[in-house]
XYZ file of C-alpha atoms in Angstrom:
102
model
C -11.786 -11.161 8.744
C -10.400 -14.478 7.430
C -10.329 -16.589 4.292
C -9.080 -20.053 3.381
C -5.538 -20.649 2.147
C -4.721 -23.094 -0.639
C -4.300 -25.895 1.910
C -7.706 -25.165 3.461
C -6.459 -23.538 6.663
C -7.835 -20.166 7.772
C -5.730 -17.126 6.893
C -6.323 -14.024 8.994
C -6.647 -10.744 7.090
C -5.769 -7.470 8.783
C -7.031 -3.992 7.915
C -4.220 -1.451 8.205
C -3.738 2.227 7.586
C -0.524 3.197 5.817
C 1.179 6.557 5.388
C 4.059 6.450 2.908
C 5.815 7.974 -0.061
C 5.327 6.366 -3.478
C 7.178 7.100 -6.719
C 4.992 6.707 -9.794
C 6.649 6.745 -13.226
C 5.445 9.567 -15.474
C 4.640 7.049 -18.218
C 2.591 4.731 -15.955
C -0.744 3.560 -17.341
C -3.826 5.247 -15.897
C -3.956 8.167 -13.512
C -1.834 8.933 -10.460
C -4.113 7.053 -8.041
C -3.971 3.959 -10.263
C -0.168 4.151 -10.234
C -0.156 4.315 -6.423
C -2.637 1.416 -6.151
C -0.490 -0.691 -8.504
C 2.665 0.033 -6.496
C 1.092 -0.742 -3.091
C -1.067 -3.633 -4.282
C 1.933 -5.378 -5.816
C 3.674 -5.840 -2.462
C 3.827 -9.317 -0.940
C 1.014 -9.898 1.523
C -1.211 -7.048 0.328
C -4.615 -8.496 -0.556
C -6.446 -5.252 -1.338
C -5.949 -1.509 -1.552
C -9.267 -0.180 -0.294
C -8.765 3.584 -0.137
C -6.085 5.956 -1.363
C -5.795 9.573 -0.264
C -3.161 11.545 -2.196
C -1.750 14.070 0.275
C 1.014 15.736 -1.708
C 2.976 15.519 -4.942
C 6.541 16.372 -5.893
C 7.426 16.208 -9.597
C 10.726 14.667 -10.622
C 12.445 14.181 -13.952
C 11.128 10.639 -14.563
C 8.524 10.161 -11.862
C 6.088 11.815 -9.505
C 6.711 11.354 -5.786
C 3.406 11.177 -3.940
C 2.718 11.373 -0.213
C -0.093 8.891 0.415
C -2.446 7.753 3.142
C -4.066 4.410 2.260
C -6.237 1.658 3.718
C -5.011 -1.858 2.921
C -6.010 -5.417 3.735
C -2.928 -7.535 4.436
C -2.152 -11.079 5.547
C 0.365 -10.106 8.258
C 0.016 -6.660 9.783
C 3.346 -6.849 11.595
C 5.282 -7.307 8.345
C 3.476 -4.688 6.272
C 6.027 -1.861 6.547
C 8.967 -4.100 5.609
C 7.087 -5.696 2.710
C 6.016 -2.326 1.311
C 9.517 -0.871 1.634
C 10.837 -3.897 -0.278
C 8.860 -2.607 -3.266
C 10.796 -0.316 -5.583
C 9.476 3.225 -5.226
C 7.833 2.861 -1.793
C 9.485 4.481 1.232
C 8.893 6.173 4.588
C 6.185 3.661 5.513
C 4.236 4.051 8.756
C 1.589 1.430 9.535
C -1.404 1.618 11.876
C -3.075 -1.701 12.645
C -6.855 -1.441 12.869
C -9.313 -3.516 14.861
C -12.370 -2.260 13.018
C -13.406 -0.191 10.026
C -11.406 2.991 9.316
């Protein structure tokens, strides 16, 4: 899968599977899945959040900590874990690079 960058060169897109923990503020707009999608989709290099499977939830005083399994499309599969963990509220990231559909 590839698209064109702003300078016209091809940019390779990588499907990846991600298991992680995401903190979603209690006052976030939308439902819990929307909060997780916003958190993951806002990371550098994440082009799309295709699927989200909420595996577990732990309530906190100001947020909900969610164990998540997700399918993402990213621009650099090797950097995905670091980029996601750079996002506030995302931790314990494990990435599985995929060569085909999930």
